[in-house]
mmCIF file of C-alpha atoms and ligand atoms in Angstrom:
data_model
loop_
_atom_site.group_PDB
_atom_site.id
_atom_site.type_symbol
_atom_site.label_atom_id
_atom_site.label_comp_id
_atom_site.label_asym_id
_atom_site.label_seq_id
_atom_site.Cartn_x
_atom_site.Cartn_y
_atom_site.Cartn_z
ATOM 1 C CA UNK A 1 -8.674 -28.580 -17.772
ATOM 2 C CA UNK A 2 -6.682 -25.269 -19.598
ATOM 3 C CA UNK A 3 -4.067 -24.035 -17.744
ATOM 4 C CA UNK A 4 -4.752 -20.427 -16.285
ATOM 5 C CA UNK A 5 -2.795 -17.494 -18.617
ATOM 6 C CA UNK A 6 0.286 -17.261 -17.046
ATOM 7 C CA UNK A 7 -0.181 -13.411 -15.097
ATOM 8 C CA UNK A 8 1.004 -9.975 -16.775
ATOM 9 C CA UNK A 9 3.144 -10.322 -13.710
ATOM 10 C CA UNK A 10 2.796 -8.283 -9.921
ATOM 11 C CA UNK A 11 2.484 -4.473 -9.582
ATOM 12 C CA UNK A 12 3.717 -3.158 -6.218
ATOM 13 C CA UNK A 13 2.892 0.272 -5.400
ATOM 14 C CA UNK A 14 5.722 2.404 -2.545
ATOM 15 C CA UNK A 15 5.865 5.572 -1.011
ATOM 16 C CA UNK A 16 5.971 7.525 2.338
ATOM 17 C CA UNK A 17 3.056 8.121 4.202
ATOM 18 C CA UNK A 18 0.421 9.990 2.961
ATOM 19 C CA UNK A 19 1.219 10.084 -0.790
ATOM 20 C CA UNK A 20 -2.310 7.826 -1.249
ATOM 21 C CA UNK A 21 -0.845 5.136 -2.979
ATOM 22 C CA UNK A 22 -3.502 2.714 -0.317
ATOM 23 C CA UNK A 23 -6.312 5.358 -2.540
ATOM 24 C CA UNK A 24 -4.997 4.404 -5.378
ATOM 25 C CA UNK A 25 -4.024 1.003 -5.534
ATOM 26 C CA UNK A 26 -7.325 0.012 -3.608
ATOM 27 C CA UNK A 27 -8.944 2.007 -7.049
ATOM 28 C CA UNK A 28 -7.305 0.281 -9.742
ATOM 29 C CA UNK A 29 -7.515 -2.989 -8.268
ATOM 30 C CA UNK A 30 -10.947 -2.396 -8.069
ATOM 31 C CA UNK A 31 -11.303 -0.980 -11.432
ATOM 32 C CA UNK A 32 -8.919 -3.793 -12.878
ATOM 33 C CA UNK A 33 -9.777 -6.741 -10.739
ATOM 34 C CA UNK A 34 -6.465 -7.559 -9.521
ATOM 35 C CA UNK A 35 -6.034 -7.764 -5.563
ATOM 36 C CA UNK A 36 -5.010 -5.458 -3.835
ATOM 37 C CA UNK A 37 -2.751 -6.938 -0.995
ATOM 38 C CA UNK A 38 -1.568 -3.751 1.453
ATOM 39 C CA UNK A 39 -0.041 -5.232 4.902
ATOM 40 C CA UNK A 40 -0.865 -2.153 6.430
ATOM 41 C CA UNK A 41 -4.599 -3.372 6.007
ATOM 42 C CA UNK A 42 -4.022 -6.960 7.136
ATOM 43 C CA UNK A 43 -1.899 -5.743 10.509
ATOM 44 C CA UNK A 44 -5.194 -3.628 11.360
ATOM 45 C CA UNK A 45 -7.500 -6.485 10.569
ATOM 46 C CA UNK A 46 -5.368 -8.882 12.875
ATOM 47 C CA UNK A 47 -5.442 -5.946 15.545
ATOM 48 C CA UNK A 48 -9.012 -5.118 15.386
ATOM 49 C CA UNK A 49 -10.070 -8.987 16.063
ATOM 50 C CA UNK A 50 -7.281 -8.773 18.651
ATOM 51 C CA UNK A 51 -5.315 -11.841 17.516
ATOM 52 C CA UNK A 52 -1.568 -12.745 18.567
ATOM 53 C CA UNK A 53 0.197 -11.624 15.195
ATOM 54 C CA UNK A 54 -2.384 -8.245 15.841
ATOM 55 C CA UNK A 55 -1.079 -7.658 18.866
ATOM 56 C CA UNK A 56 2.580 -8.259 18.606
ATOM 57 C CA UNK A 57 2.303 -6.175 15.618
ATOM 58 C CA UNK A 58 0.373 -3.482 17.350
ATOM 59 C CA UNK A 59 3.566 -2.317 19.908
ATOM 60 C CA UNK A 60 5.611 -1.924 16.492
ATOM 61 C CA UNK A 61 2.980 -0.251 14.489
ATOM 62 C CA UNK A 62 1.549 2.127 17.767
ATOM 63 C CA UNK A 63 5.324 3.651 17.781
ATOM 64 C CA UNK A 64 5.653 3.913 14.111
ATOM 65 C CA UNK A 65 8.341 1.041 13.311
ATOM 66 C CA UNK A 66 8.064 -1.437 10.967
ATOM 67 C CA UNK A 67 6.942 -4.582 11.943
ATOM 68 C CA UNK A 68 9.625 -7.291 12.301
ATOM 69 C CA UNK A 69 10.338 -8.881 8.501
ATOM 70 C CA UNK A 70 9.756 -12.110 9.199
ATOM 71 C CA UNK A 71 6.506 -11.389 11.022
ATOM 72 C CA UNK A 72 5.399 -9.392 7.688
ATOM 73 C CA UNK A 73 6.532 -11.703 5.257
ATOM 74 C CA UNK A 74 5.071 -14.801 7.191
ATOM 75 C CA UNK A 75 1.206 -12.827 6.680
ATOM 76 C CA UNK A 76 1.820 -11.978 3.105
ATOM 77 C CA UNK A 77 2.819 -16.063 2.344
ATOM 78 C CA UNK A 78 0.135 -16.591 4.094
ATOM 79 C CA UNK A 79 -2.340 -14.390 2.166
ATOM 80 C CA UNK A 80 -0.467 -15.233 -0.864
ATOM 81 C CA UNK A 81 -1.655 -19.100 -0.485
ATOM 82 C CA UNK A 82 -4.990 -18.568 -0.737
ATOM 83 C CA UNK A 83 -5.231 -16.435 -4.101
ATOM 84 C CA UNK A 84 -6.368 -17.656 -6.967
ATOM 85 C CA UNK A 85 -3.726 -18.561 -10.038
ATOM 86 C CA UNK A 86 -3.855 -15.828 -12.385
ATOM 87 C CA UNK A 87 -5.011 -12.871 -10.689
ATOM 88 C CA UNK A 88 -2.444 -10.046 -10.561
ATOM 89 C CA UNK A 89 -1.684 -8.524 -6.987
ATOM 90 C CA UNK A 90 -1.117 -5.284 -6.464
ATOM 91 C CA UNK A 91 0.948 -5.158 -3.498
ATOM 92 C CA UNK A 92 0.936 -1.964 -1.279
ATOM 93 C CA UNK A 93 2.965 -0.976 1.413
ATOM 94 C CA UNK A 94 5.089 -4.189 0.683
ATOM 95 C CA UNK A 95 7.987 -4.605 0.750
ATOM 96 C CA UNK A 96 9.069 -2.029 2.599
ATOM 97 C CA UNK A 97 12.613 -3.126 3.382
ATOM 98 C CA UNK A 98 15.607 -4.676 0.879
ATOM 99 C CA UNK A 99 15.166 -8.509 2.853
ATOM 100 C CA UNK A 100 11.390 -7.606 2.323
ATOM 101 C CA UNK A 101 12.227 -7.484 -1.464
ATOM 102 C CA UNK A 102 13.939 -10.676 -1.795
ATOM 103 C CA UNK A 103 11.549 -12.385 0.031
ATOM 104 C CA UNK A 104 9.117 -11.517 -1.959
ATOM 105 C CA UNK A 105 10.720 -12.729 -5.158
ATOM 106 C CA UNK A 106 11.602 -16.073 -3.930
ATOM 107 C CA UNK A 107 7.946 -16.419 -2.697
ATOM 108 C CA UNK A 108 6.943 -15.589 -5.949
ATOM 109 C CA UNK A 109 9.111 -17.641 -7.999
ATOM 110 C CA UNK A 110 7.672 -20.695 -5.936
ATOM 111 C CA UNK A 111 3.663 -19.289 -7.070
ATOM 112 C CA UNK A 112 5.378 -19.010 -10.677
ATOM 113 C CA UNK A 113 4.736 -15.165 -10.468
ATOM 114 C CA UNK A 114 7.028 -12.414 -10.588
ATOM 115 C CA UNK A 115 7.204 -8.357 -10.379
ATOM 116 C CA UNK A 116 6.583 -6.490 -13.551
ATOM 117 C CA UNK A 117 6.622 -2.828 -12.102
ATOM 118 C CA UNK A 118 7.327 -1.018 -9.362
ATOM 119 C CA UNK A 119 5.861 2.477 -8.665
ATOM 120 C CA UNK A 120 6.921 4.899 -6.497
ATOM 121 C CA UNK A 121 4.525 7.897 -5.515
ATOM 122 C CA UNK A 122 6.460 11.019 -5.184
ATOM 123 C CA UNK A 123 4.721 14.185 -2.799
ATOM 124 C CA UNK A 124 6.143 16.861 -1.526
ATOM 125 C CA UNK A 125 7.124 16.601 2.631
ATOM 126 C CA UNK A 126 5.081 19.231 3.586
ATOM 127 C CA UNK A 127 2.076 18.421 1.284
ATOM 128 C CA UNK A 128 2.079 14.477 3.060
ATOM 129 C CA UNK A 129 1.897 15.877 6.557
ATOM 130 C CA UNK A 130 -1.036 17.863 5.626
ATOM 131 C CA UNK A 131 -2.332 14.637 4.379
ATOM 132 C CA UNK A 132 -2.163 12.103 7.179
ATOM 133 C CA UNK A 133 -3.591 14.858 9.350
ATOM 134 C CA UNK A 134 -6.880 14.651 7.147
ATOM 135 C CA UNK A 135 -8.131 11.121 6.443
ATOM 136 C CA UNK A 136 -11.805 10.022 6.724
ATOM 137 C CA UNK A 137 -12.802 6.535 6.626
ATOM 138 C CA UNK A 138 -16.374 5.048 5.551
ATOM 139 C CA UNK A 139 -17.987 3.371 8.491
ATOM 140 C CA UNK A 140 -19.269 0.732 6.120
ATOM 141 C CA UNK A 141 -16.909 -0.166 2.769
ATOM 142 C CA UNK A 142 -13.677 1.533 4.491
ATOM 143 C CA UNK A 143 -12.598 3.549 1.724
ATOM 144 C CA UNK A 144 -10.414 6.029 2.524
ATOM 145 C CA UNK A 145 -10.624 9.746 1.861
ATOM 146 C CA UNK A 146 -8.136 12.770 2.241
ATOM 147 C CA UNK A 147 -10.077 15.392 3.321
ATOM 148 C CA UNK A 148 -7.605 17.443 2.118
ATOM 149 C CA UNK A 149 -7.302 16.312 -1.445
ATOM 150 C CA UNK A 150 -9.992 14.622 -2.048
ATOM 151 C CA UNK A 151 -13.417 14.721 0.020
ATOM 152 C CA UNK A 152 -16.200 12.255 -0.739
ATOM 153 C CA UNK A 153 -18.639 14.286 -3.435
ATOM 154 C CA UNK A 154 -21.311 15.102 -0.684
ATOM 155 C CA UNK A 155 -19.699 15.825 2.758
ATOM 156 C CA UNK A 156 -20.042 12.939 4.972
ATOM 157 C CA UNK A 157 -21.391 10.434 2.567
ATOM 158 C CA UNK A 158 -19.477 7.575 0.939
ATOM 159 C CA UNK A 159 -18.923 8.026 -2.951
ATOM 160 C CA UNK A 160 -18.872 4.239 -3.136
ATOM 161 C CA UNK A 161 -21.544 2.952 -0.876
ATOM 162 C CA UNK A 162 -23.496 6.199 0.304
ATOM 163 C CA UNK A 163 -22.632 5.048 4.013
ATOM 164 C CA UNK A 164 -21.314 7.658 6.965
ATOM 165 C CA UNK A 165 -17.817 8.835 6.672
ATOM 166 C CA UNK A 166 -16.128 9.961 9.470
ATOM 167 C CA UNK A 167 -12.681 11.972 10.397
ATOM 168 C CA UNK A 168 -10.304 9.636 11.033
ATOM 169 C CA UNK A 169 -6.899 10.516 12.041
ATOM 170 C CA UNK A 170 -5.307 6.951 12.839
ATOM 171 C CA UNK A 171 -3.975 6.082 15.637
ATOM 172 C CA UNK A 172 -0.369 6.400 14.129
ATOM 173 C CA UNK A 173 -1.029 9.511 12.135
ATOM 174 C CA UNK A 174 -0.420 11.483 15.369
ATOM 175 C CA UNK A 175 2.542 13.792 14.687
ATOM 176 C CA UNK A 176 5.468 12.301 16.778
ATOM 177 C CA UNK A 177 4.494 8.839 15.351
ATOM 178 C CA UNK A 178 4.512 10.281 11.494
ATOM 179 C CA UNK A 179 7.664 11.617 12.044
ATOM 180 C CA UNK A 180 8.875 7.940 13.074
ATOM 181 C CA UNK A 181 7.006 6.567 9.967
ATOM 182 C CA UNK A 182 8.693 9.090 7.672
ATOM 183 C CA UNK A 183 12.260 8.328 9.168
ATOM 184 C CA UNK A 184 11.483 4.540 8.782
ATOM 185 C CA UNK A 185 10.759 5.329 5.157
ATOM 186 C CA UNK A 186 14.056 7.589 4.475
ATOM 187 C CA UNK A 187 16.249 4.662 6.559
ATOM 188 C CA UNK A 188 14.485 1.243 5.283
ATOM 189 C CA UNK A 189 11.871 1.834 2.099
ATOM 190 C CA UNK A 190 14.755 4.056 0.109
ATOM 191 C CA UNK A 191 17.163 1.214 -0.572
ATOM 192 C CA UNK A 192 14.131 -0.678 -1.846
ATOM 193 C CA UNK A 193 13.780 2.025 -4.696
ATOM 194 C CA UNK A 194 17.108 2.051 -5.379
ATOM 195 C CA UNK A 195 17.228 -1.966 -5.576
ATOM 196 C CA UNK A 196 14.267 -2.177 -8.029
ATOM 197 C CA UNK A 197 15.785 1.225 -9.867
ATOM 198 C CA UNK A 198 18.791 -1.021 -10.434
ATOM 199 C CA UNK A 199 16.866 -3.546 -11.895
ATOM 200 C CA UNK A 200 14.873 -1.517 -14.307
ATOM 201 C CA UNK A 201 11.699 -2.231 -12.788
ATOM 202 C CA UNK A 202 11.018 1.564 -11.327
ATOM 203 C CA UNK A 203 9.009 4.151 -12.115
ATOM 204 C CA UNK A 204 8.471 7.346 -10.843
ATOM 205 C CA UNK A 205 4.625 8.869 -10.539
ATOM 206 C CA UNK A 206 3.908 12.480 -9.222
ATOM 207 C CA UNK A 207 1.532 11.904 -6.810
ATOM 208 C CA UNK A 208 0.493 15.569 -6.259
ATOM 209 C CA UNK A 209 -2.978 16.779 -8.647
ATOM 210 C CA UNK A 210 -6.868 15.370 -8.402
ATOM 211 C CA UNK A 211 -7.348 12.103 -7.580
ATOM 212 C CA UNK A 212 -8.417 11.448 -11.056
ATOM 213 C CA UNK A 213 -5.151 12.360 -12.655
ATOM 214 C CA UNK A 214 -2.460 10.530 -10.267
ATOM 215 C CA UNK A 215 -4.670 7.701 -11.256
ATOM 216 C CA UNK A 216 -4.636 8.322 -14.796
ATOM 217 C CA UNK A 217 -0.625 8.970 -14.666
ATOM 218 C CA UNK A 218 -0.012 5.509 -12.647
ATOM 219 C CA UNK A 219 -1.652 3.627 -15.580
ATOM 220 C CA UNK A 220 -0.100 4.700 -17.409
ATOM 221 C CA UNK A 221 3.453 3.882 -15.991
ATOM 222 C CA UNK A 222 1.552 0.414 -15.350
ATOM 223 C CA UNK A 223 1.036 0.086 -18.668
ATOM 224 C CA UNK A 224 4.482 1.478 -20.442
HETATM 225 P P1 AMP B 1 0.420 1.532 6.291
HETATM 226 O O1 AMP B 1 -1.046 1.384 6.417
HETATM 227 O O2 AMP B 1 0.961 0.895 5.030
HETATM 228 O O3 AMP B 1 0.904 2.951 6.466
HETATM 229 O O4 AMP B 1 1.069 0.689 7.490
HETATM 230 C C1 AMP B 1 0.796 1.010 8.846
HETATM 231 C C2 AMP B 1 1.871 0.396 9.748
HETATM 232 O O5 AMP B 1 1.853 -1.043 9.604
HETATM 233 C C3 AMP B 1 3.298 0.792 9.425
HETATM 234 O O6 AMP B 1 3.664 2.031 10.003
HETATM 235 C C4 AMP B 1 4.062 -0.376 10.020
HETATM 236 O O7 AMP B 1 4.110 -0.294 11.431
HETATM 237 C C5 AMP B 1 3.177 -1.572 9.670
HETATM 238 N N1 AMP B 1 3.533 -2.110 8.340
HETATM 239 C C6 AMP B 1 2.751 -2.139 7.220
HETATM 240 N N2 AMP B 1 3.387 -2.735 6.198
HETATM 241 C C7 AMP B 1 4.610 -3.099 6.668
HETATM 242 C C8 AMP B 1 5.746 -3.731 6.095
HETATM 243 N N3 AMP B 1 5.750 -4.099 4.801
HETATM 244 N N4 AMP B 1 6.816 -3.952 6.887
HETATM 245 C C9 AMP B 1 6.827 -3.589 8.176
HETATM 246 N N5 AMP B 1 5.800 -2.963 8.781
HETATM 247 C C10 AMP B 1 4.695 -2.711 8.040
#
């Protein structure tokens, strides 16, 4: 049997809250068909079928704190198992601290993967509070919108699937638990940029502009 092509290597997308790099990621992977692996995602899935990992995970995630590292890297090696050789991941929302990072590496260099670029999605502070304030989720496929950035074509109908979309503030998008998210970010995800900077593995995408174009600009930086 051939061997599968050794991968172009992992993308991993980072950024604060509201910059739409789960959009965006979720849209190239699809585009691409790489798989897109976003923790955020998986803790929701574990808390909406109310497991024990959801539910531990929900009294970090309800107050805005990171989940405990070795809770979140325990799911991703577990998600990480299953995929198939050869498929790039996009990872999103991961890692989000520096033991995060070189976690992720070792667990990598045991699939006989490794990161090729990093991407960080820059947005103005005031522009991502006005963001997280106005998501809308399809009731069917679950893409995202930002009602504020980017609406679905026809008001209250799924681009994708033509399904219901609804307003959807998360629970955690409420404004005292943003401002714990954001100070997470500045304390914990910052040292991550710096630690891939270091390594050459960074780039930087402006995340403000249509839809359209922050996706054209982070293919670009994908594919530099
Ligand atoms: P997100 O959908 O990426 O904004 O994640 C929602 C919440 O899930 C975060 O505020 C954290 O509580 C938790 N979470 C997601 N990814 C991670 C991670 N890599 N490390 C720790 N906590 C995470």
């Amino acid at each position: 049997m051939p061997t599968p092509a050794r991968p172009e290597g992992e993308l991993i997308f980072i950024g604060p809250p509201g910059v739409g790099k789960g959009t965006q990621a979720r849209l190239l992977a699809d585009r691409h068909g790489w798989l897109h692996l976003a923790t955020g995602d998986l803790f929701r899935e574990h808390v909406g079928l109310g497991t024990e990992l959801g539910k531990l995970a929900e009294t970090y995630m309800s107050k805005g704190l990171y989940v405990p590292d070795e809770i979140t890297v325990g799911m991703v090696r577990s998600r990480l198992s299953e995929i198939d050789a050869g498929r790039r991941v996009i990872f999103d929302g991961f890692p989000r601290t520096v033991a995060q990072a070189g976690a992720l590496d070792a667990l990598l260099e045991t699939l006989d993967r490794h990161v090729a670029r990093v991407v960080l999605i820059e947005v103005p502070r005031d522009e991502l509070l006005r963001r997280v304030g106005a998501r809308a989720t399809c009731t069917n496929c679950q893409t995202v919108y930002s009602l504020a950035v980017q609406p679905p074509k026809v008001n209250g109908v799924c681009d994708r699937c033509g399904s219901t979309v609804v307003a959807t503030a998360r629970a955690d998008d409420a404004p005292e638990v943003v401002r714990r998210r954001l100070e997470e970010y500045d304390a914990q995800t910052k040292p991550v940029v710096e630690h891939y900077s270091g390594r050459g593995l960074l780039s930087r995408v402006d995340g403000v502009g249509r839809m359209e174009e922050v996706t054209e600009r982070l293919f670009k930086a994908i594919a530099a």
